[in-house]
Coordinates of C-alpha atoms in Angstrom, one line a residue:
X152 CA 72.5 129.8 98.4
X153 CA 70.5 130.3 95.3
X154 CA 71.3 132.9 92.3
X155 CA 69.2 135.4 90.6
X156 CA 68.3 133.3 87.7
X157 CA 66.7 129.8 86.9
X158 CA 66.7 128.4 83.8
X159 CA 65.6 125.0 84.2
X160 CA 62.3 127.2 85.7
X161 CA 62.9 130.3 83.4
X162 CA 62.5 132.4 86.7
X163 CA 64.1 135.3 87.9
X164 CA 64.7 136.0 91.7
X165 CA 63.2 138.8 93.3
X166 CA 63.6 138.4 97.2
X167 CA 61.9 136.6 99.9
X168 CA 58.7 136.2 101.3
X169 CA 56.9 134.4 104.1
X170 CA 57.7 133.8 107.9
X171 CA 61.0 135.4 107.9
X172 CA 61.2 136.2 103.9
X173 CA 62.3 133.0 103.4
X174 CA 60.1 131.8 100.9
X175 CA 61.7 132.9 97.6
X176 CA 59.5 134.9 95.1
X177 CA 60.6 134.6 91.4
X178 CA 58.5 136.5 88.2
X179 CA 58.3 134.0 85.9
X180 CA 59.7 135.1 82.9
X181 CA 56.9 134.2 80.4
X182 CA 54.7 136.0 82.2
X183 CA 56.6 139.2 82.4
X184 CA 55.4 140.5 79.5
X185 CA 52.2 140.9 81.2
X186 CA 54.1 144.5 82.4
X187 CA 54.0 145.6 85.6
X188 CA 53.6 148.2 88.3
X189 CA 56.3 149.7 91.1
X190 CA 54.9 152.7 93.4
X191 CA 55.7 153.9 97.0
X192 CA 56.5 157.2 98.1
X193 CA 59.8 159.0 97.9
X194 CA 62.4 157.5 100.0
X195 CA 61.0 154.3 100.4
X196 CA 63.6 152.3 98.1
X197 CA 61.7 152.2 93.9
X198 CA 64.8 153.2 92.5
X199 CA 66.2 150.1 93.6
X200 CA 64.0 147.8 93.0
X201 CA 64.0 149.1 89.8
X202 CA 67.8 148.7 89.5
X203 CA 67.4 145.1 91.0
X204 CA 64.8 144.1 88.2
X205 CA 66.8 145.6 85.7
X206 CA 69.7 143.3 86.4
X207 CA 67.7 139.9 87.2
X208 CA 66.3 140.6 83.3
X209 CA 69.5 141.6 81.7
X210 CA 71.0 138.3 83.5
X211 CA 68.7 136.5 81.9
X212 CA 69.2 137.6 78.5
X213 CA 66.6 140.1 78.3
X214 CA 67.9 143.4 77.2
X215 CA 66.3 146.4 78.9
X216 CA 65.6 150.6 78.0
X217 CA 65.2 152.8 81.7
X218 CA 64.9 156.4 81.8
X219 CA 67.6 157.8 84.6
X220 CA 65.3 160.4 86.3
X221 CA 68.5 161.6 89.3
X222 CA 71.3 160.2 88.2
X223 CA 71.3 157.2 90.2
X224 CA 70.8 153.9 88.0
X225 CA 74.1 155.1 86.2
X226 CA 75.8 153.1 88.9
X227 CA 74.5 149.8 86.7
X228 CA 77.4 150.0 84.8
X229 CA 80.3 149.6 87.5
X230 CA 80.3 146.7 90.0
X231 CA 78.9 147.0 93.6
X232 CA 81.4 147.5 96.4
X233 CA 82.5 144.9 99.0
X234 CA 84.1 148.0 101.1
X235 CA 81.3 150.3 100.7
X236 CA 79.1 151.3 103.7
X237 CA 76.1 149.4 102.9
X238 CA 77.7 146.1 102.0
X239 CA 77.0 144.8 105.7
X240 CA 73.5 145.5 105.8
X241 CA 73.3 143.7 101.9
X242 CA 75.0 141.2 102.5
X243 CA 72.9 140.3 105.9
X244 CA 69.9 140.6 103.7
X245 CA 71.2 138.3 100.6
X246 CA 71.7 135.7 103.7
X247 CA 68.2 136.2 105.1
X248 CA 66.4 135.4 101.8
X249 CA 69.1 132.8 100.5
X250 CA 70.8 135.0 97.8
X251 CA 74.2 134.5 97.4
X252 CA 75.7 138.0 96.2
X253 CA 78.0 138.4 93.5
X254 CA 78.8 142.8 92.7
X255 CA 79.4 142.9 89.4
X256 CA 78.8 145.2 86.6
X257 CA 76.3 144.7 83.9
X258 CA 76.1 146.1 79.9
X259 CA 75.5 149.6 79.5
X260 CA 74.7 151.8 76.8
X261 CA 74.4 155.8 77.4
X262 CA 71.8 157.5 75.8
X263 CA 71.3 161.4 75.8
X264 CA 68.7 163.8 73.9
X265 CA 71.6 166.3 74.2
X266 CA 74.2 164.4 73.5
X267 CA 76.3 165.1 76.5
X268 CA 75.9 162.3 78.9
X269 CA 75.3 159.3 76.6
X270 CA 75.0 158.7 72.3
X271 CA 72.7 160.8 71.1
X272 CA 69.3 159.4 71.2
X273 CA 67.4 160.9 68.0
X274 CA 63.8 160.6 65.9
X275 CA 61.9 162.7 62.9
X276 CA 58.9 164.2 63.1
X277 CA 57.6 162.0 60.4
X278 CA 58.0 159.0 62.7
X279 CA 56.9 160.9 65.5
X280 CA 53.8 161.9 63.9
X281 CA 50.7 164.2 64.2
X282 CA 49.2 163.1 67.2
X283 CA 51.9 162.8 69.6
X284 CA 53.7 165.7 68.2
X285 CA 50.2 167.7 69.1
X286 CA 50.2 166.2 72.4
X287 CA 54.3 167.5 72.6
X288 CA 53.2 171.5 71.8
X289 CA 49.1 171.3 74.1
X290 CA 47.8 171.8 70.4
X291 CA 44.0 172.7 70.2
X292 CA 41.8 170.8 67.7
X293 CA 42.4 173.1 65.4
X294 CA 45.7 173.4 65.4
X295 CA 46.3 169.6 65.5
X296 CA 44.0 169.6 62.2
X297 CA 46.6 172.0 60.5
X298 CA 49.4 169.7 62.0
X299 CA 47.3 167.0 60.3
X300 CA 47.3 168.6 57.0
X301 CA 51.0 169.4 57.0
X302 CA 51.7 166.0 57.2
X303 CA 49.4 164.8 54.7
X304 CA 50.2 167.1 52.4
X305 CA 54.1 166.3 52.9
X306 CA 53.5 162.5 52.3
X307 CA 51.9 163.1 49.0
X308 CA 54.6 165.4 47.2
X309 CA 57.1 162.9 48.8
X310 CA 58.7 166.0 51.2
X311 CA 60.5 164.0 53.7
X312 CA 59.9 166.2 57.3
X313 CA 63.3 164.6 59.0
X314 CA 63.8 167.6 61.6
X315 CA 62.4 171.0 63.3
X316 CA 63.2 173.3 60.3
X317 CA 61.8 170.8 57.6
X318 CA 58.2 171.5 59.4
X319 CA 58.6 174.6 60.1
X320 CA 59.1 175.1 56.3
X321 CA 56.3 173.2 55.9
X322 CA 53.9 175.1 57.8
X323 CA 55.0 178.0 56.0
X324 CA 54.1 176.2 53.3
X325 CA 50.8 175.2 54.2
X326 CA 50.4 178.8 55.6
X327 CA 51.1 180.2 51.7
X328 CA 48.5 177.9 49.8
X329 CA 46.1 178.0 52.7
X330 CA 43.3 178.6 49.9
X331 CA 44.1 176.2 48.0
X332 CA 44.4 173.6 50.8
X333 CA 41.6 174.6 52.6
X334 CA 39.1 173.7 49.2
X335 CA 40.5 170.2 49.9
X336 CA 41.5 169.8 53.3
X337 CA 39.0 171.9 55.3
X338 CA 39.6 175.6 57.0
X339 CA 43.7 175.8 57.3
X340 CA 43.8 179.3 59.1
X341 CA 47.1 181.6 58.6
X342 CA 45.9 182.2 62.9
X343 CA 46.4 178.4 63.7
X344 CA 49.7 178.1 61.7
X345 CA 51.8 180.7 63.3
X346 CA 50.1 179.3 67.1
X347 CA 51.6 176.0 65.7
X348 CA 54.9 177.9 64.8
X349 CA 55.3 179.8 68.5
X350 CA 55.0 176.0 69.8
X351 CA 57.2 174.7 67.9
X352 CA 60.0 177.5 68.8
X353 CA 59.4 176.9 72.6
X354 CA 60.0 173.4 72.0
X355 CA 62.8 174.2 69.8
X356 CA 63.9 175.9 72.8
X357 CA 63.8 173.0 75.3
X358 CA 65.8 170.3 73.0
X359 CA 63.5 169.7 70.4
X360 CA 66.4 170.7 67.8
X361 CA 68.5 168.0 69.4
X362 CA 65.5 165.2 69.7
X363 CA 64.6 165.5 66.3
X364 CA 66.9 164.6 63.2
X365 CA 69.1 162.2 61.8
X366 CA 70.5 159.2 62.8
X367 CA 67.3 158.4 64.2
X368 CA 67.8 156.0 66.7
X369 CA 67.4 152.4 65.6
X370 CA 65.7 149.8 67.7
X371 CA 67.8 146.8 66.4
X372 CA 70.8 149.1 68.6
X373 CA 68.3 148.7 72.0
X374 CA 67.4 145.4 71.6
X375 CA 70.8 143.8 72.0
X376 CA 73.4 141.1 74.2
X377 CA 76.7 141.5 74.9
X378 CA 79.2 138.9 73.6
X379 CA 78.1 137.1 77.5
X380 CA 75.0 136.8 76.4
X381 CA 73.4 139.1 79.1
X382 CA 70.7 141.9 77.9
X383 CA 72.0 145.3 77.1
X384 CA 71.0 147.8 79.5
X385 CA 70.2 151.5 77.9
X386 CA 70.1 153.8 80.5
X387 CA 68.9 157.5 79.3
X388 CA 69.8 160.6 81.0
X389 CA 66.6 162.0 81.7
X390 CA 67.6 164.5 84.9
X391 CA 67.6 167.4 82.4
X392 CA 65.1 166.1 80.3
X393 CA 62.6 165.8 83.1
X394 CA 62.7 170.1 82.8
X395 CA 60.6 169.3 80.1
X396 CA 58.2 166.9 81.7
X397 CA 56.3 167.1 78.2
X398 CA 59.1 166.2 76.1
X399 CA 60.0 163.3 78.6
X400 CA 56.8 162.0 78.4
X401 CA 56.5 162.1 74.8
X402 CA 59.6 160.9 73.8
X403 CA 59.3 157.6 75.8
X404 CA 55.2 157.3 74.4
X405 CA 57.3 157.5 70.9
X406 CA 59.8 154.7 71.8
X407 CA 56.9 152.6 73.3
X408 CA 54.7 153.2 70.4
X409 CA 57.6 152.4 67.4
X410 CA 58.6 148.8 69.6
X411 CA 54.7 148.4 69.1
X412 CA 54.6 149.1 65.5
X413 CA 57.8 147.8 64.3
X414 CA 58.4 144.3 66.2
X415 CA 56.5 141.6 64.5
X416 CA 54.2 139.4 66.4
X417 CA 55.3 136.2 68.2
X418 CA 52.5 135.4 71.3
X419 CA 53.8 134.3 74.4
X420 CA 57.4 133.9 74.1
X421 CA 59.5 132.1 76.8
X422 CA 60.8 135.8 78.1
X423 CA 60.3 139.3 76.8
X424 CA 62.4 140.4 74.0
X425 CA 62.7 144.3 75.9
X426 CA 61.2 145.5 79.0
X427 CA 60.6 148.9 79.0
X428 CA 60.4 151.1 82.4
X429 CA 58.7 154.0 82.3
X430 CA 59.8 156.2 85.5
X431 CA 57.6 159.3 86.7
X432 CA 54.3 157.7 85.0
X433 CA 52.1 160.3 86.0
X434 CA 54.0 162.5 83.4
X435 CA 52.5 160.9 80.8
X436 CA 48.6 160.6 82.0
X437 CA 48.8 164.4 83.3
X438 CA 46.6 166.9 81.6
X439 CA 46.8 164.0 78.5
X440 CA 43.9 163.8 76.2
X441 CA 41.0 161.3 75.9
X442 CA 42.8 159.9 73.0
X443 CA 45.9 160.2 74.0
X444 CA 45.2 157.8 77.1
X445 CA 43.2 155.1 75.2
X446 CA 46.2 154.9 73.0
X447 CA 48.5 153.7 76.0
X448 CA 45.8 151.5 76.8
X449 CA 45.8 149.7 73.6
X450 CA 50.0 149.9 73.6
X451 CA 49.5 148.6 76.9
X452 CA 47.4 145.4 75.9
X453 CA 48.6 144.4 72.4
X454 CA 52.3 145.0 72.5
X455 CA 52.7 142.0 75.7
X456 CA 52.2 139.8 71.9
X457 CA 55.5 141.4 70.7
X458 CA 57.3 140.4 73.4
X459 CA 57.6 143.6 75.3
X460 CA 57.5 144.2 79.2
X461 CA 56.1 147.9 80.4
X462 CA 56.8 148.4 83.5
X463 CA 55.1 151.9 84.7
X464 CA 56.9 153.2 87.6
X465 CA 55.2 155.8 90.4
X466 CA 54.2 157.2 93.8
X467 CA 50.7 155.9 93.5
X468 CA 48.8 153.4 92.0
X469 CA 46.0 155.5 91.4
X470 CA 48.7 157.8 88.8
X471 CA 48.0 155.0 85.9
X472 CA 44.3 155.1 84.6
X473 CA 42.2 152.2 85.5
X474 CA 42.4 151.2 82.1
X475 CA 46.2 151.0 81.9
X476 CA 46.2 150.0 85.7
X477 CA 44.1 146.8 85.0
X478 CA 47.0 145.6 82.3
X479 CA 49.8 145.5 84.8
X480 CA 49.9 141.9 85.9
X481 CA 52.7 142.2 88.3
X482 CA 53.0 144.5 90.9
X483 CA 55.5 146.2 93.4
X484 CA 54.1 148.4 96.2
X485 CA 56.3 149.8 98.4
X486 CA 55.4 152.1 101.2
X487 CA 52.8 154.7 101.1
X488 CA 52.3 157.8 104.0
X489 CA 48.7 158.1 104.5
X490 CA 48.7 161.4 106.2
X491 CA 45.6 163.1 104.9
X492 CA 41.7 161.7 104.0
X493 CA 42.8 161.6 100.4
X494 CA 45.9 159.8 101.0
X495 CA 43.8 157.3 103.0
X496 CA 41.5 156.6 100.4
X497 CA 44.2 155.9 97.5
X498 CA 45.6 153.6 100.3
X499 CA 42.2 151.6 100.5
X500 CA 42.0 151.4 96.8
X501 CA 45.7 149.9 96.5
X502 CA 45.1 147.4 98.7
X503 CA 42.2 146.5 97.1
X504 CA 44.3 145.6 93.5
X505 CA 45.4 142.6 95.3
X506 CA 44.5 139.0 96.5
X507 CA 44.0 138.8 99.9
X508 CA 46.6 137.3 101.8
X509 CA 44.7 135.2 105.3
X510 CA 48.1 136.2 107.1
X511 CA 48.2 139.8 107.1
X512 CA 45.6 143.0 106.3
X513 CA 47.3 144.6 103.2
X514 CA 46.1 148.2 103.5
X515 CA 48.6 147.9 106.9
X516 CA 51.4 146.1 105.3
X517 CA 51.6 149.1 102.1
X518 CA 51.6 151.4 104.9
X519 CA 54.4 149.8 107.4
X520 CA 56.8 147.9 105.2
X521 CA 60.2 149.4 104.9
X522 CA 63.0 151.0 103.2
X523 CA 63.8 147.7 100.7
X524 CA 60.0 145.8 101.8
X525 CA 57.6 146.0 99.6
X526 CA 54.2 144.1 99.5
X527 CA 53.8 142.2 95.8
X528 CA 52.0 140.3 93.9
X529 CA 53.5 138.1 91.3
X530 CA 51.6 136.0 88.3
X531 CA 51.6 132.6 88.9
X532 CA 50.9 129.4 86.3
X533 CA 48.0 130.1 83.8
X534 CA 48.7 133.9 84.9
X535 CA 46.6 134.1 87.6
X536 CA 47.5 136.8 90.3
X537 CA 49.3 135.6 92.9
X538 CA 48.6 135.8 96.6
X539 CA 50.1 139.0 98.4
X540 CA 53.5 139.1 100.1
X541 CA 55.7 140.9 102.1
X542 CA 58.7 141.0 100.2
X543 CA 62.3 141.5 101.5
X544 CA 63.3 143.2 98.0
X545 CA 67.4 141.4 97.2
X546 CA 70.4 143.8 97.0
X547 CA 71.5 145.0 93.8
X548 CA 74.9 143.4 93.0
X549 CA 75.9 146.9 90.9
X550 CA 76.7 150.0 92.9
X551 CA 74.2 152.1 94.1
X552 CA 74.3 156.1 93.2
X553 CA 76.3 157.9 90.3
X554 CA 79.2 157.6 88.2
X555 CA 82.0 160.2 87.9
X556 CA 82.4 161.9 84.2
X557 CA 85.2 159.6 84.0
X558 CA 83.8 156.4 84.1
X559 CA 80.6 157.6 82.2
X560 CA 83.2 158.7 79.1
X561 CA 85.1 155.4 79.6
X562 CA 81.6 153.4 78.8
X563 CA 80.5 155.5 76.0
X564 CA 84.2 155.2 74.1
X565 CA 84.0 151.3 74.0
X566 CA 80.6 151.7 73.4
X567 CA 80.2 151.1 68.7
X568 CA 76.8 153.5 69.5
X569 CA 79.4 156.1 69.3
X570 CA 80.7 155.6 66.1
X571 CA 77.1 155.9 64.7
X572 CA 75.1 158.1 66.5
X573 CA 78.1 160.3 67.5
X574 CA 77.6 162.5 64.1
X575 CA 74.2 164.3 63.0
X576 CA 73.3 164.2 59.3
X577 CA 71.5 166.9 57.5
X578 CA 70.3 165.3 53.8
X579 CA 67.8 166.5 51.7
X580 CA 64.4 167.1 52.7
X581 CA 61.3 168.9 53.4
X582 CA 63.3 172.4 53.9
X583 CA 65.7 171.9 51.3
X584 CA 63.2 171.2 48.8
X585 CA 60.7 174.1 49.4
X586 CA 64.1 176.3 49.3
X587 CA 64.9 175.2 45.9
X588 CA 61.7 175.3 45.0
X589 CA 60.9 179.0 46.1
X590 CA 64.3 179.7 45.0
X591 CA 63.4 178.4 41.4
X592 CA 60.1 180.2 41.1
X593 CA 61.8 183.7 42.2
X594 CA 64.1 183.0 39.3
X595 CA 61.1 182.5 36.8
X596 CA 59.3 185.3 38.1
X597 CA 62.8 187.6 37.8
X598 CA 63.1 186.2 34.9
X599 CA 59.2 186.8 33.5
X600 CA 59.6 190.2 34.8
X601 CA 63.0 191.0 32.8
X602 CA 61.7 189.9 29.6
X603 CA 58.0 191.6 30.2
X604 CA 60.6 195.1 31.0
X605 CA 61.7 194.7 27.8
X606 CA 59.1 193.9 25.8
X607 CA 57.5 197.4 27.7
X608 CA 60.9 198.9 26.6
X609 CA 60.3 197.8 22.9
X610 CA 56.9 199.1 22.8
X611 CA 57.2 202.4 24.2
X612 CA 60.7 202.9 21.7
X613 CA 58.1 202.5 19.0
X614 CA 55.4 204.5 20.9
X615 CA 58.0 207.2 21.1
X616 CA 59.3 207.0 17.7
X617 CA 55.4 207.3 16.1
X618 CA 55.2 210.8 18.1
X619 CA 58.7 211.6 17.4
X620 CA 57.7 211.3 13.6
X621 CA 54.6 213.1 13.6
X622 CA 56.3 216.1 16.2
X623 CA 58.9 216.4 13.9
X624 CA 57.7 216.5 10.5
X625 CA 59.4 218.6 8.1
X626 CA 57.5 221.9 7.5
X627 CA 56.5 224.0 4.6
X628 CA 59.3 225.5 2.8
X629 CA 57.7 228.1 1.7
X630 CA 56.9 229.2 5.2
X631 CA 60.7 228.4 5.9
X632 CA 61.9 230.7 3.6
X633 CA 59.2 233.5 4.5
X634 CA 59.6 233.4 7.8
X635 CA 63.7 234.6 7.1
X636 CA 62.8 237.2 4.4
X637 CA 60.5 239.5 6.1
X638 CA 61.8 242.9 5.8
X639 CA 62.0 245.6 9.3
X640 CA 59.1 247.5 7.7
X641 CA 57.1 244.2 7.1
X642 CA 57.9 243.1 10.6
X643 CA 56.6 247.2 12.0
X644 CA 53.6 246.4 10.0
X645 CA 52.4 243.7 11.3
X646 CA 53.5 244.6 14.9
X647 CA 51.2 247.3 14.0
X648 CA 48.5 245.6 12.7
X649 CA 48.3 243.5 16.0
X650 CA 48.3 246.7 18.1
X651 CA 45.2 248.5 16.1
X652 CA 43.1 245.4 17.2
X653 CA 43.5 247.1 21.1
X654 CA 42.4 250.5 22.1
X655 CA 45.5 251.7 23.6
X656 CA 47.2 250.4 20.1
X657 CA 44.6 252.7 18.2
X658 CA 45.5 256.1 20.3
X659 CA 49.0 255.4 20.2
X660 CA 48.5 255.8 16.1
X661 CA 46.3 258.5 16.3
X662 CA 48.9 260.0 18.3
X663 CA 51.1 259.8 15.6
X664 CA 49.4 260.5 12.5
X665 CA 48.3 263.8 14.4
X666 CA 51.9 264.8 14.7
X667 CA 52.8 263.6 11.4
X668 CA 50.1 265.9 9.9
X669 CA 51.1 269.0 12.2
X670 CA 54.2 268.5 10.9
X671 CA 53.9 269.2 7.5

């Protein structure tokens, strides 16, 4: 019996074809790079296919990153069972296609937006960047202008935007000196900053405090070996990330696009330096922008130079966009249920992505292979496409299904991920700055107010002190000393004098010069 992995032919084993899947088909591993597709419906055995893949690469070196949609691949890290229920039926199989099977566990490193069930798996928004950070919050044009802006704007005064509250603060910011900006810039409206800030508070509210901040995660601590020289495999939770089918879908477009932008070129190696498996595909094509989609296109064709494998992995072909679909050199189809007119046609137009094979009609092999069948098509020499097969998909040598918290904890401690990732930082940045800086300029304006207070104090002292001097000047003495000299009959007198000006005052002395004169 043969094992999983060549190396005289740099091949790895995927099961058997032919008259009795006998024939062994092997992916050659120069040509894996060329990414690759696995679809079927529910039930009809992806996950393991994907979890046999996953070890055939990591055994031959090639370290791997797989998002854990239910749980299941967790089971990579502990050995496959020789008392378990299904080890008859595997190892029946493994004789049927010549595999001799050999459980075993393989390298694992847990990875976990929250924290909880693997390192924590962090980035910034600064690496994340405008565009798939728009594509995160369903941004309009608009907005994604203003998102634009705030990033721009950050660059140039060197404001580093390392998590949420560092662009929050920017936006309020931006929001502030929308004037200013918009002279420059174009039209920053106060309307499309706050519809920028609700978005970012419902993300905040589905894990975006916990995706973005610092450590961000490196990608020399993905792309790794163990001391046995097999390929790390990063498995990240993803069951409650995929609550947030937008943040799942993003975040993995983000890893996908820094292993583009970071690795250097180096053509067609011998094997891939990552592959990359991209469960629920549809996620990221639903609803995505024109932009958006030709983006994973060009991902999709350039990075295979970088060494890195994409494999996209869904219900139906007909998920990935034709442009993405025609990148996928190798392909896994598993069964498809063709119950209505709809689910016919996608069945034609599967069938149809593949060479012919004389033997059998294709279209009826997608739709009658079973549980652990799937019909393929593997590159052959010069890359060409190779002929269709009805594959007998070989048993995983890892166990199938969960881990307990136990043995999920017991990975993680031996794991030096933890020592690094296991504590956030919180330096200097975007939201410290602004702070300080809105702090400083409420001290200068305190402080300009203070001093323009007293200067007002000063003036009106001397305002007060002119009108003081003129409301107080000392008055004629001679008045002074009149005024306490007038005699009672001087004071009757002129009380008198005031009272002939009236006519009351003029009968009233009539009055009594009339009795004066009767008197006498």
């Amino acid at each position: 019996m043969a094992g999983v992995v060549d190396s005289q032919a740099n091949t790895v084993f995927l099961g058997g074809g032919g008259p009795g899947h006998a024939v062994p088909q092997t992916l050659l591993l120069k040509y894996a790079n060329r990414h690759g597709l696995i679809a079927g419906a529910t039930g009809t055995g992806k996950t393991v296919t994907l979890q046999t893949l996953a070890e055939s690469l990591s055994l031959a070196g090639v370290p791997v990153f797989l998002a854990d949609v239910k749980g299941d691949l967790a089971g990579l890290s502990r050995a496959g069972d020789a008392n378990g229920k299904l080890h008859q039926a595997f190892a029946e199989r493994a004789a049927q296609i010549g595999l001799t099977l050999e459980y075993q566990a393989f390298p694992v490193t847990f990875w976990d937006v929250w924290g909880r069930k693997g390192h924590p798996v962090r980035t910034t928004p600064a690496d994340m960047g405008p565009l798939l950070l728009s594509r995160l919050m369903n941004l309009t044009d608009a907005q994604e202008g203003v998102m634009n802006i705030a990033f721009r704007v950050a660059d140039e005064q060197g404001l580093a935007l390392l998590d949420l509250k560092d662009l929050q603060a920017m936006l309020v910011w931006v929001g502030q000196n929308a004037a200013d900006l918009s002279l420059r810039y174009g039209n920053v409206s106060t309307a499309s900053v706050g519809a920028i800030q609700r978005a970012l508070l419902v993300l905040e509210n589905q894990g975006g405090d916990s995706l973005f901040g610092e450590p961000a995660l490196d990608l020399s601590d993905i792309i790794r070996q163990d001391a046995s020289g097999k390929g790390m495999i990063n498995i990240l939770a993803a069951d409650r990330l995929m609550q947030s089918p937008r943040l799942y879908a993003t975040f993995l477009l983000w890893l996908l696009s820094e292993l583009f932008e970071q690795l250097p070129e180096i053509g067609d190696p011998d094997r891939p330096r990552i592959a990359f498996f991209f469960d629920e595909a549809h996620l990221l094509f639903d609803d995505a922008p024109k932009a958006l989609v030709e983006k994973v296109e060009q991902v999709a064709r350039l990075i295979r130079s970088k060494g890195v494998s994409v494999w996209f992995i869904s219900q139906n072909p007909t998920d990935i966009p034709e442009g993405v679909l025609g990148q996928l050199g190798t392909r896994i189809q598993h069964a498809l249920r063709a119950f209505t007119g709809k689910d016919q046609k996608a069945l034609r137009m599967a069938a149809e992505n593949y060479r012919a094979n004389p033997e059998f009609d294709t279209a009826d092999a997608i739709q009658n292979v079973g549980t652990g069948e799937a019909v393929t098509s593997l590159l052959e020499a010069k890359g060409i496409p190779g002929m269709v097969q009805r594959t007998l998909v070989r048993p995983p040598f890892s166990r199938i299904g969960p881990v307990t918290e136990a043995e999920r904890a017991q990975v993680m401690d031996a794991s030096p991920m933890a020592l690094k990732y296991g504590q956030a930082m919180d330096r200097e940045s975007a939201h410290e700055v602004l702070a300080r800086r809105a702090e400083d300029s409420a001290k200068a304006g305190a402080a300009a107010e203070a001093k323009a207070r007293d200067t007002d104090a000063l003036f009106d002292m001397s305002r007060d002190e002119y009108r003081n001097a003129r409301r107080y000047k000392p008055r004629d003495e001679t008045r002074i000393r009149s005024s306490r000299s007038d005699s009672i009959v001087e004071t009757f007198g002129k009380s008198l004098a005031r009272q002939l000006g009236t006519k009351s005052g003029q009968a009233i002395v009539r009055g009594v010069l009339g009795s004066l004169f009767r008197g006498r």
